[in-house]
Amino acid sequence: MADKILMKGNEALAEAAIMAGCRHYFGYPITPQTEVAAYMAKRMPKIGGVFLQAESEIAAINMVIGAAAAGKRAMTSSSSPGISLKSEGISYMAGCDLPALIVNVQRGGPGLGGIQPSQSDYFQATCGGGHGDFHLLVLAPSSVQEMADLVAKGFDLAEKYRMPCMLLADGTMGQMMEPVSLEEAKVEAHDKSWALTGTKNERRPNIINSLALQPNELEQWNEERFKRYEIVKENEQMAESYLMDDAEYCVVAFGIAARVSQNAVDAARAKGIKVGMIRPITLWPFPEKVLKAAAEKCKAFLSVELNMGQMIKDVKLAIDCKKPVDLCYRTGGMIPSPEEVLSAIEKMQKEGK
Amino acid sequence: MEAKRVTLFAGHYGSGKTNIAVNFALHLAGQGKQVTLADMDIVNPYYRAKDSTADMEKAGVKMIASPYANSNVDVPALPQEMYAVTEDKSRYAVLDVGGDDRGALALGRYAPAIKEENNYHMIYVFNASRPLSRTAEAALEIMGEIETAGGIPFTAIVNNTNLGRDTTWETVTASLQEAEKLSQISGLPLLFTSVNESVLPITERENEQYFPLKLQKTIW
């Protein structure tokens, strides 16, 4: 076990990326994720890595495309409006089957919105995040420790399935300070024979491209990519269950909403309500299996989110609308209090009887 | 220790400046002094001294902070009221300076008046649990950068080594040697080691070497 140190979420994920072997970071400042770039600017030159502040988010994501195409572990980070700017590049990466880590420390939207924490980019992240038929791997940390742990996991999954991976955090996760223990991640060696590393006249050139000259060819690529997505859905769902063994009611929440909700679940238990919580860690693939199982024994569900109700749709789909699903939310940069979530749990219990 | 009229807390970001500044302001107010707490942070978007406004008002401490702090207006602005820190010499002032050299930049505007009055402590907050300032040598480098940016030389050090909710008494005691070393190589006195009151052993409560942090903001 490594020494514990005190870190901001943004710093922790940056250091974790370095420890996971990332030596190519391209970014552009935006609140509340600027510490990622600031940390990389300090650290990368000391370890022979590349830190480059691009002239825009669009430039940064295209630099990530270049580094990833060369087979390097590349990363960029931004916050909501910046991620929208990157979305063209993200779509190109999906079309090129390029792995990389894209961090979104979400703030309130739409538009310029605000700088306070939010989870309102859930749709954008889980439904693709750009034009065309594709998905991103989406990981949702709920502590500074997990901000770090999911970085190595994200790189690993991205390279295993040749998909861009998004770490979907929010302003509180990025800004809060907590003790963390950073350990040298085992960097799995994935096949990168597809990378553009120069043929040295020893092989045929690799081509990385998202343009298909014939529509039937593009159709074929998309079909094959979605077969791979099915494997991801089968193998990579991650969720944490809290007090679910005897639960009659189930709260579903991720990230900061899950931390608030856990307090509310504890308070509800103290009042004798048999409630538990499922915390999705992968938002795509959505942890359908554990939710389907919960639908067999729980009377009702409550989705707690920092948006107008986005994940709730995935919850309903996962349980085939077998049980009622309530929503507890705040938006615009506001965070629900444990008391608000507790009231929603009590309401769910009354209606679920 | 004898409090100066102006006490500035500066250091690496995340070292705990805000927490100490808030508690130090309460400490001075508890001695019956008229105290102003100034949130001079121009870097952090949230988790700042202004969060403690209600606690400060309850204790009679006057809070000066940017009207934009904790809002969606992402500008590094300070209010004109901030000049009261140097102009109104009838009150004690505790300044929570932003982190690192970038955060200390705003201090430059007030530095000439503070130095002219010459009744201040410019305190470096050391936290050996922070990754980029774990050693005395690394801290000394950051001190130099902050002095250049802020325009006020440090006059003292406090040790605020902590691991947030995982802080134990051992976390604190294990840091004392490095804090002493920083005091030696910088030639500045170590004023105190600040410790979360719940971690400070009863046997050390009267020991002036330790400054108990009574007010702690918790997050879920």
Coordinates of C-alpha atoms in Angstrom, one line a residue:
Chain A
M1 CA 0.0 0.0 0.0
A2 CA 1.5 3.3 -1.0
D3 CA 1.7 6.3 1.3
K4 CA -1.5 8.3 1.6
I5 CA -1.3 11.9 0.3
L6 CA -3.9 14.6 0.2
M7 CA -5.0 15.5 -3.3
K8 CA -7.6 17.4 -5.3
G9 CA -9.6 15.1 -7.6
N10 CA -8.2 16.9 -10.6
E11 CA -4.6 16.4 -9.4
A12 CA -5.2 12.8 -8.5
L13 CA -6.5 11.8 -11.9
A14 CA -3.6 13.6 -13.5
E15 CA -1.0 11.8 -11.4
A16 CA -2.9 8.5 -12.0
A17 CA -2.6 9.0 -15.7
I18 CA 1.1 9.5 -15.5
M19 CA 1.4 6.4 -13.3
A20 CA -0.7 4.5 -15.9
G21 CA 1.9 5.3 -18.5
C22 CA 0.3 8.4 -20.1
R23 CA 3.0 10.7 -21.5
H24 CA 0.9 12.7 -23.9
Y25 CA -1.5 15.2 -22.5
F26 CA -3.2 17.9 -24.6
G27 CA -5.5 20.4 -23.0
Y28 CA -7.1 23.8 -22.7
P29 CA -8.1 25.5 -19.5
I30 CA -11.7 25.6 -18.3
T31 CA -13.1 25.7 -14.8
P32 CA -13.6 23.4 -12.9
Q33 CA -10.9 21.1 -14.4
T34 CA -8.0 23.5 -14.9
E35 CA -5.9 21.9 -12.2
V36 CA -5.5 18.8 -14.5
A37 CA -3.7 20.9 -17.0
A38 CA -1.8 22.9 -14.3
Y39 CA -0.6 19.6 -12.8
M40 CA 0.4 18.1 -16.1
A41 CA 2.3 21.3 -17.0
K42 CA 4.4 20.9 -13.8
R43 CA 4.9 17.1 -14.0
M44 CA 5.2 16.1 -17.6
P45 CA 8.4 18.0 -18.4
K46 CA 10.1 16.4 -15.3
I47 CA 9.4 12.9 -16.6
G48 CA 10.0 13.3 -20.3
G49 CA 6.4 13.5 -21.2
V50 CA 4.5 16.0 -23.4
F51 CA 2.3 18.7 -21.9
L52 CA 0.8 20.9 -24.6
Q53 CA -1.7 23.6 -24.1
A54 CA -3.5 23.8 -27.4
E55 CA -5.0 26.9 -28.9
S56 CA -8.5 25.4 -28.4
E57 CA -10.3 22.3 -27.3
I58 CA -10.7 21.3 -30.9
A59 CA -7.0 21.4 -31.5
A60 CA -6.4 19.5 -28.3
I61 CA -8.6 16.6 -29.2
N62 CA -7.1 16.4 -32.7
M63 CA -3.6 16.2 -31.1
V64 CA -5.0 13.3 -29.0
I65 CA -6.1 11.6 -32.2
G66 CA -2.6 12.0 -33.6
A67 CA -0.9 10.6 -30.5
A68 CA -3.4 7.8 -30.2
A69 CA -2.9 6.9 -33.9
A70 CA 0.8 6.6 -33.2
G71 CA 0.0 4.0 -30.5
K72 CA 0.6 6.3 -27.5
R73 CA -1.5 6.6 -24.3
A74 CA -3.0 10.0 -24.8
M75 CA -5.3 12.1 -22.8
T76 CA -7.3 15.3 -22.8
S77 CA -9.6 16.9 -20.2
S78 CA -12.1 19.6 -20.2
S79 CA -15.5 20.6 -18.8
S80 CA -18.9 20.5 -20.4
P81 CA -18.8 23.3 -23.0
G82 CA -15.2 22.2 -23.9
I83 CA -16.3 18.6 -24.3
S84 CA -19.0 19.8 -26.8
L85 CA -16.2 21.4 -28.8
K86 CA -14.3 18.2 -28.7
S87 CA -17.2 16.1 -29.8
E88 CA -16.3 16.2 -33.5
G89 CA -12.9 14.8 -32.7
I90 CA -14.4 12.2 -30.3
S91 CA -16.6 10.9 -33.1
Y92 CA -13.6 10.7 -35.4
M93 CA -11.8 8.7 -32.8
A94 CA -14.7 6.3 -32.5
G95 CA -14.8 6.0 -36.3
C96 CA -11.0 5.3 -36.4
D97 CA -11.2 2.8 -33.5
L98 CA -8.7 4.8 -31.5
P99 CA -8.2 4.4 -27.7
A100 CA -7.7 7.5 -25.5
L101 CA -8.9 8.9 -22.2
I102 CA -11.2 12.0 -22.3
V103 CA -12.0 13.6 -18.9
N104 CA -15.1 15.6 -18.4
V105 CA -15.3 17.5 -15.1
Q106 CA -18.9 18.6 -15.6
R107 CA -20.4 22.0 -14.9
G108 CA -23.9 23.3 -15.3
G109 CA -25.4 23.7 -18.8
P110 CA -26.7 24.1 -21.4
G111 CA -24.7 26.7 -23.2
L112 CA -22.0 28.5 -21.2
G113 CA -24.2 27.5 -18.2
G114 CA -22.1 27.9 -15.0
I115 CA -19.1 26.7 -13.2
Q116 CA -20.8 24.8 -10.4
P117 CA -21.0 21.0 -10.4
S118 CA -23.4 19.1 -12.6
Q119 CA -24.2 15.7 -14.1
S120 CA -26.1 17.1 -17.1
D121 CA -23.8 15.7 -19.7
Y122 CA -25.0 12.2 -19.0
F123 CA -26.9 11.9 -22.3
Q124 CA -24.0 13.4 -24.2
A125 CA -21.5 10.9 -22.7
T126 CA -23.6 7.7 -22.7
C127 CA -25.3 8.2 -26.1
G128 CA -22.0 8.7 -27.9
G129 CA -21.0 12.3 -27.6
G130 CA -20.8 13.2 -31.3
H131 CA -22.3 12.4 -34.6
G132 CA -22.7 8.9 -36.0
D133 CA -23.4 5.5 -34.6
F134 CA -21.1 4.9 -31.7
H135 CA -20.5 4.6 -28.0
L136 CA -17.9 5.7 -25.6
L137 CA -16.8 3.8 -22.5
V138 CA -18.1 6.0 -19.7
L139 CA -16.7 5.7 -16.1
A140 CA -18.1 7.6 -13.2
P141 CA -16.0 8.1 -10.1
S142 CA -17.5 9.1 -6.7
S143 CA -14.3 9.8 -4.7
V144 CA -10.9 11.3 -5.2
Q145 CA -9.5 7.7 -4.8
E146 CA -11.8 6.5 -7.6
M147 CA -10.8 9.5 -9.8
A148 CA -7.4 8.0 -9.7
D149 CA -8.3 4.3 -9.9
L150 CA -10.6 4.7 -12.8
V151 CA -8.0 6.4 -14.9
A152 CA -5.8 3.2 -15.3
K153 CA -9.0 1.2 -15.7
G154 CA -10.1 3.6 -18.5
F155 CA -6.9 3.4 -20.4
D156 CA -7.0 -0.4 -20.1
L157 CA -10.6 -0.7 -21.3
A158 CA -10.0 1.8 -24.1
E159 CA -7.0 -0.1 -25.5
K160 CA -8.6 -3.5 -25.0
Y161 CA -11.6 -2.6 -27.1
R162 CA -10.0 0.2 -29.2
M163 CA -12.6 2.7 -28.0
P164 CA -12.3 6.2 -26.6
C165 CA -13.1 6.2 -22.9
M166 CA -14.6 9.1 -21.0
L167 CA -14.1 9.7 -17.3
L168 CA -17.3 11.5 -16.4
A169 CA -16.6 13.4 -13.2
D170 CA -18.2 16.7 -11.9
G171 CA -17.0 19.9 -10.3
T172 CA -17.2 18.5 -6.8
M173 CA -15.1 15.5 -7.7
G174 CA -12.5 17.7 -9.4
Q175 CA -12.3 20.3 -6.7
M176 CA -12.7 18.3 -3.5
M177 CA -9.6 17.2 -1.5
E178 CA -9.4 13.7 0.0
P179 CA -6.7 11.3 1.1
V180 CA -5.6 9.0 -1.7
S181 CA -3.2 6.2 -2.1
L182 CA -1.6 6.1 -5.6
E183 CA -0.1 2.9 -6.8
E184 CA 1.8 2.1 -9.9
A185 CA -0.9 0.7 -12.1
K186 CA -0.3 -2.5 -14.0
V187 CA -0.2 -1.4 -17.6
E188 CA -1.6 -4.2 -19.6
A189 CA 0.2 -4.6 -22.9
H190 CA -2.5 -4.5 -25.6
D191 CA -1.9 -5.3 -29.2
K192 CA -1.1 -2.1 -31.1
S193 CA 0.0 -3.6 -34.4
W194 CA -2.6 -1.2 -36.0
A195 CA -0.6 1.9 -34.9
L196 CA 1.1 4.3 -37.3
T197 CA 4.7 3.7 -36.2
G198 CA 6.4 3.6 -39.6
T199 CA 6.7 0.5 -41.7
K200 CA 10.5 0.4 -41.8
N201 CA 9.9 -1.3 -45.2
E202 CA 8.9 -4.4 -43.2
R203 CA 5.1 -4.4 -43.4
R204 CA 2.3 -2.9 -45.4
P205 CA 1.3 0.6 -44.2
N206 CA -1.4 0.8 -41.6
I207 CA -4.2 3.1 -42.4
I208 CA -6.3 4.9 -39.7
N209 CA -9.3 6.6 -41.2
S210 CA -13.0 7.1 -40.6
L211 CA -14.0 7.7 -44.2
A212 CA -15.6 4.9 -46.1
L213 CA -15.8 5.4 -49.9
Q214 CA -18.8 3.1 -50.2
P215 CA -22.0 3.1 -48.1
N216 CA -22.1 -0.7 -47.8
E217 CA -18.5 -0.5 -46.5
L218 CA -19.5 2.0 -43.8
E219 CA -22.5 -0.1 -42.9
Q220 CA -20.2 -3.1 -42.4
W221 CA -17.8 -1.1 -40.2
N222 CA -20.7 0.0 -38.0
E223 CA -22.1 -3.5 -37.8
E224 CA -18.7 -4.9 -36.7
R225 CA -18.2 -2.1 -34.2
F226 CA -21.5 -2.8 -32.6
K227 CA -20.7 -6.5 -32.3
R228 CA -17.7 -5.3 -30.2
Y229 CA -20.0 -3.1 -28.1
E230 CA -22.1 -6.2 -27.3
I231 CA -19.0 -7.9 -25.9
V232 CA -18.3 -4.8 -23.8
K233 CA -21.9 -4.8 -22.5
E234 CA -21.6 -8.4 -21.6
N235 CA -18.2 -8.2 -19.8
E236 CA -17.6 -4.7 -18.5
Q237 CA -20.6 -3.6 -16.4
M238 CA -19.5 -2.2 -13.1
A239 CA -21.6 -1.1 -10.2
E240 CA -21.4 -0.9 -6.4
S241 CA -24.3 -2.2 -4.3
Y242 CA -24.9 -0.7 -0.9
L243 CA -27.3 -2.4 1.6
M244 CA -29.1 -4.2 -1.3
D245 CA -29.3 -7.7 0.3
D246 CA -32.6 -7.1 2.0
A247 CA -33.6 -3.9 0.2
E248 CA -37.3 -3.3 -0.7
Y249 CA -36.5 0.0 -2.3
C250 CA -33.5 0.9 -4.5
V251 CA -31.8 4.3 -5.0
V252 CA -29.7 4.6 -8.2
A253 CA -27.1 7.3 -8.2
F254 CA -23.6 7.9 -9.5
G255 CA -20.7 10.3 -8.7
I256 CA -21.4 13.0 -6.1
A257 CA -25.2 12.2 -6.2
A258 CA -24.3 8.7 -4.8
R259 CA -22.3 10.2 -1.9
V260 CA -25.3 12.4 -0.9
S261 CA -27.7 9.5 -1.4
Q262 CA -25.6 7.2 0.7
N263 CA -26.2 9.5 3.7
A264 CA -29.9 9.6 2.9
V265 CA -30.0 5.7 2.7
D266 CA -28.4 5.5 6.1
A267 CA -30.9 8.0 7.5
A268 CA -33.8 6.1 6.0
R269 CA -32.5 2.8 7.4
A270 CA -32.4 4.4 10.8
K271 CA -36.1 5.1 10.3
G272 CA -36.7 1.5 9.5
I273 CA -37.0 1.8 5.7
K274 CA -35.4 -1.1 3.9
V275 CA -33.6 0.8 1.2
G276 CA -30.4 0.2 -0.6
M277 CA -28.4 1.8 -3.3
I278 CA -26.9 0.8 -6.6
R279 CA -24.1 3.1 -7.8
P280 CA -23.3 2.6 -11.5
I281 CA -19.5 2.9 -12.0
T282 CA -19.8 2.3 -15.7
L283 CA -22.5 4.5 -17.2
W284 CA -21.8 2.9 -20.6
P285 CA -22.1 0.0 -20.5
F286 CA -24.9 0.7 -18.1
P287 CA -25.0 -1.9 -15.3
E288 CA -28.3 -3.5 -16.5
K289 CA -27.7 -6.9 -15.0
V290 CA -27.6 -5.8 -11.4
L291 CA -30.6 -3.5 -11.9
K292 CA -32.6 -6.3 -13.6
A293 CA -31.9 -8.5 -10.6
A294 CA -32.9 -5.7 -8.2
A295 CA -36.2 -5.3 -10.1
E296 CA -37.1 -8.9 -9.1
K297 CA -37.2 -8.0 -5.4
C298 CA -37.5 -4.2 -5.0
K299 CA -40.9 -2.4 -5.0
A300 CA -39.7 0.9 -6.4
F301 CA -36.6 2.7 -7.6
L302 CA -35.4 6.3 -7.1
S303 CA -32.9 7.9 -9.5
V304 CA -31.0 10.7 -7.9
E305 CA -29.2 13.0 -10.4
L306 CA -27.7 16.5 -10.8
N307 CA -29.7 17.1 -13.9
M308 CA -33.4 17.2 -15.0
G309 CA -33.5 13.4 -15.2
Q310 CA -31.3 11.7 -17.7
M311 CA -30.0 8.4 -16.2
I312 CA -33.6 7.7 -15.1
K313 CA -34.3 6.6 -18.7
D314 CA -31.6 4.0 -18.6
V315 CA -32.9 2.8 -15.2
K316 CA -36.4 2.3 -16.7
L317 CA -35.0 0.5 -19.7
A318 CA -32.7 -1.7 -17.6
I319 CA -35.7 -2.9 -15.5
D320 CA -38.1 -3.0 -18.5
C321 CA -40.3 -0.5 -16.6
K322 CA -41.4 -3.4 -14.3
K323 CA -41.4 -1.2 -11.3
P324 CA -42.1 2.5 -10.7
V325 CA -39.0 4.8 -11.0
D326 CA -39.1 8.2 -9.2
L327 CA -36.7 11.1 -9.8
C328 CA -34.9 13.3 -7.2
Y329 CA -32.9 16.0 -8.8
R330 CA -31.3 19.4 -8.7
T331 CA -29.9 21.2 -11.7
G332 CA -28.0 24.2 -12.8
G333 CA -25.1 23.6 -10.4
M334 CA -27.1 22.8 -7.3
I335 CA -26.7 19.7 -5.3
P336 CA -29.5 17.9 -3.6
S337 CA -29.1 17.7 0.2
P338 CA -29.3 14.3 2.0
E339 CA -32.6 15.6 3.5
E340 CA -34.1 16.1 0.1
V341 CA -33.1 12.6 -1.0
L342 CA -34.5 11.2 2.3
S343 CA -37.8 12.9 1.6
A344 CA -37.9 11.4 -1.9
I345 CA -37.1 7.9 -0.4
E346 CA -40.0 8.3 2.1
K347 CA -42.3 9.4 -0.7
M348 CA -41.2 6.3 -2.8
Q349 CA -41.9 4.1 0.2
K350 CA -45.4 5.5 0.7
E351 CA -46.3 5.1 -2.9
G352 CA -44.7 1.7 -3.3
K353 CA -46.8 0.1 -0.6
Chain B
M1 CA 2.0 34.2 20.1
E2 CA 1.4 37.9 19.9
A3 CA -0.9 38.5 16.9
K4 CA 0.1 41.2 14.4
R5 CA -2.5 43.5 13.0
V6 CA -2.4 41.7 9.7
T7 CA -2.0 38.0 9.4
L8 CA -1.6 36.5 5.9
F9 CA -1.8 32.8 5.1
A10 CA -0.2 31.8 1.8
G11 CA 1.2 28.6 0.5
H12 CA 0.8 25.7 -2.0
Y13 CA -2.8 25.3 -3.0
G14 CA -4.6 22.7 -1.0
S15 CA -2.2 23.2 2.0
G16 CA -5.2 24.2 4.2
K17 CA -4.8 28.0 4.2
T18 CA -8.5 28.6 4.1
N19 CA -9.2 26.3 7.1
I20 CA -6.4 27.9 9.1
A21 CA -7.5 31.4 8.2
V22 CA -11.1 30.8 9.2
N23 CA -10.1 29.2 12.5
F24 CA -7.5 31.9 13.2
A25 CA -10.1 34.6 12.7
L26 CA -12.3 32.9 15.1
H27 CA -9.4 32.5 17.6
L28 CA -8.7 36.3 17.5
A29 CA -12.4 37.1 17.8
G30 CA -12.5 34.8 20.8
Q31 CA -9.9 37.1 22.4
G32 CA -12.4 40.0 22.0
K33 CA -10.6 41.5 19.0
Q34 CA -12.3 43.2 16.1
V35 CA -11.5 40.9 13.2
T36 CA -11.9 41.0 9.4
L37 CA -11.5 37.9 7.4
A38 CA -10.5 38.6 3.7
D39 CA -11.1 35.9 1.1
M40 CA -8.4 36.8 -1.4
D41 CA -8.5 33.6 -3.4
I42 CA -8.7 34.4 -7.1
V43 CA -8.1 30.8 -8.2
N44 CA -10.5 28.4 -6.5
P45 CA -14.0 28.3 -8.0
Y46 CA -15.4 26.8 -4.9
Y47 CA -14.5 25.4 -1.4
R48 CA -13.4 28.8 -0.1
A49 CA -13.4 31.1 2.9
K50 CA -16.7 32.6 1.8
D51 CA -18.3 29.2 2.5
S52 CA -17.9 30.1 6.2
T53 CA -19.7 33.4 6.1
A54 CA -22.5 32.3 8.4
D55 CA -20.0 31.0 11.0
M56 CA -18.0 34.2 10.8
E57 CA -21.0 36.4 11.2
K58 CA -22.1 34.4 14.3
A59 CA -18.7 35.0 15.8
G60 CA -18.7 38.7 15.0
V61 CA -16.0 38.4 12.3
K62 CA -16.5 40.7 9.3
M63 CA -16.1 38.8 6.0
I64 CA -14.8 40.5 2.9
A65 CA -15.1 38.4 -0.3
S66 CA -15.7 38.8 -3.9
P67 CA -19.5 39.1 -4.7
Y68 CA -18.7 36.7 -7.5
A69 CA -17.2 34.0 -5.3
N70 CA -19.3 30.8 -5.4
S71 CA -21.4 32.2 -8.3
N72 CA -21.1 31.3 -12.0
V73 CA -19.1 34.4 -12.8
D74 CA -15.7 32.9 -13.4
V75 CA -13.6 36.1 -13.0
P76 CA -10.6 36.6 -10.7
A77 CA -12.0 39.8 -9.1
L78 CA -11.7 41.3 -5.7
P79 CA -14.1 43.9 -4.2
Q80 CA -13.1 47.5 -3.6
E81 CA -14.0 46.8 0.0
M82 CA -10.7 44.8 0.2
Y83 CA -8.9 48.1 0.7
A84 CA -10.4 48.2 4.2
V85 CA -7.8 45.5 5.1
T86 CA -5.0 48.1 4.9
E87 CA -7.0 51.3 5.4
D88 CA -8.9 50.4 8.6
K89 CA -6.1 49.9 11.1
S90 CA -8.6 49.7 14.0
R91 CA -9.3 46.0 13.1
Y92 CA -7.3 42.9 13.0
A93 CA -7.2 41.4 9.5
V94 CA -6.7 37.8 8.5
L95 CA -6.0 37.3 4.8
D96 CA -6.7 34.0 3.0
V97 CA -4.4 34.3 0.0
G98 CA -4.9 32.1 -3.1
G99 CA -2.7 29.1 -3.6
D100 CA 0.7 29.1 -5.2
D101 CA 2.3 32.0 -7.0
R102 CA -0.7 32.5 -9.2
G103 CA -3.0 32.9 -6.3
A104 CA -0.6 35.2 -4.5
L105 CA -0.5 37.6 -7.5
A106 CA -3.5 39.6 -6.3
L107 CA -1.6 40.3 -3.0
G108 CA 0.8 42.6 -4.9
R109 CA -1.9 45.3 -5.0
Y110 CA -2.0 45.5 -1.2
A111 CA 1.7 44.6 -0.5
P112 CA 3.1 48.2 -0.4
A113 CA 0.6 49.3 2.2
I114 CA 1.0 46.2 4.3
K115 CA 4.8 46.6 4.3
E116 CA 4.6 50.3 5.0
E117 CA 2.5 49.7 8.1
N118 CA 4.9 46.9 9.0
N119 CA 2.7 45.1 11.5
Y120 CA 2.1 41.8 9.8
H121 CA 2.9 38.1 9.8
M122 CA 3.2 36.6 6.3
I123 CA 2.8 32.9 7.1
Y124 CA 3.7 30.0 4.9
V125 CA 1.3 27.1 5.4
F126 CA 3.2 23.8 5.1
N127 CA 1.4 20.5 4.5
A128 CA 3.7 17.5 4.1
S129 CA 0.8 15.4 2.8
R130 CA 0.5 17.4 -0.4
P131 CA 2.3 15.7 -3.3
L132 CA 4.2 18.7 -4.8
S133 CA 5.3 20.1 -1.4
R134 CA 6.1 17.1 0.7
T135 CA 9.7 18.1 1.6
A136 CA 11.2 21.2 3.1
E137 CA 13.2 21.8 -0.1
A138 CA 10.1 21.6 -2.3
A139 CA 8.3 23.9 0.1
L140 CA 11.2 26.4 0.1
E141 CA 11.0 26.6 -3.7
I142 CA 7.3 27.4 -3.6
M143 CA 7.9 30.0 -0.9
G144 CA 10.3 31.8 -3.2
E145 CA 7.7 31.8 -6.1
I146 CA 5.0 33.1 -3.8
E147 CA 7.2 35.9 -2.4
T148 CA 8.0 37.0 -6.0
A149 CA 4.4 37.0 -7.0
G150 CA 2.9 38.5 -3.9
G151 CA 5.6 41.0 -3.1
I152 CA 5.7 40.3 0.6
P153 CA 8.5 38.2 2.2
F154 CA 7.5 35.4 4.5
T155 CA 8.0 36.0 8.2
A156 CA 6.9 32.7 9.7
I157 CA 5.7 29.1 9.0
V158 CA 2.9 27.0 10.3
N159 CA 2.7 23.3 9.9
N160 CA -0.7 22.2 8.8
T161 CA 0.1 18.6 7.7
N162 CA -3.2 16.7 7.4
L163 CA -4.9 14.0 5.4
G164 CA -8.4 15.3 5.5
R165 CA -10.7 12.8 7.2
D166 CA -7.9 10.2 7.5
T167 CA -5.7 12.5 9.6
T168 CA -4.4 10.8 12.8
W169 CA -2.2 12.1 15.5
E170 CA 0.6 10.1 13.9
T171 CA 0.1 12.0 10.6
V172 CA 0.8 15.2 12.6
T173 CA 3.7 14.0 14.7
A174 CA 5.4 12.4 11.7
S175 CA 5.5 15.8 9.9
L176 CA 7.1 17.7 12.8
Q177 CA 10.7 16.9 11.7
E178 CA 10.2 18.1 8.1
A179 CA 8.4 21.3 9.4
E180 CA 11.4 22.0 11.7
K181 CA 13.7 21.5 8.7
L182 CA 11.8 24.0 6.7
S183 CA 12.1 26.4 9.6
Q184 CA 15.9 25.8 9.6
I185 CA 16.6 26.2 5.9
S186 CA 14.3 29.2 5.5
G187 CA 15.5 30.8 8.7
L188 CA 11.9 31.5 9.8
P189 CA 10.2 30.6 13.0
L190 CA 7.6 27.8 13.1
L191 CA 4.7 29.5 14.9
F192 CA 2.6 26.4 15.5
T193 CA 1.3 23.2 14.1
S194 CA -2.4 23.3 13.4
V195 CA -4.4 20.2 14.2
N196 CA -8.0 19.2 13.8
E197 CA -9.4 19.5 17.4
S198 CA -10.8 15.9 17.2
V199 CA -7.3 14.6 16.5
L200 CA -5.4 16.6 19.1
P201 CA -4.8 14.4 22.3
I202 CA -6.2 15.9 25.5
T203 CA -2.7 15.9 26.9
E204 CA -1.6 18.3 24.2
R205 CA -4.6 20.7 24.5
E206 CA -2.6 23.2 26.7
N207 CA 0.6 22.9 24.5
E208 CA 0.9 26.1 22.7
Q209 CA 2.9 24.3 20.0
Y210 CA -0.4 23.1 18.7
F211 CA -3.3 25.3 17.3
P212 CA -6.6 23.5 17.4
L213 CA -8.8 23.8 14.3
K214 CA -12.3 23.9 15.7
L215 CA -14.3 24.6 12.7
Q216 CA -14.2 22.0 10.0
K217 CA -16.3 22.0 6.8
T218 CA -17.4 18.6 5.9
I219 CA -18.5 17.3 2.5
W220 CA -20.4 14.1 1.8

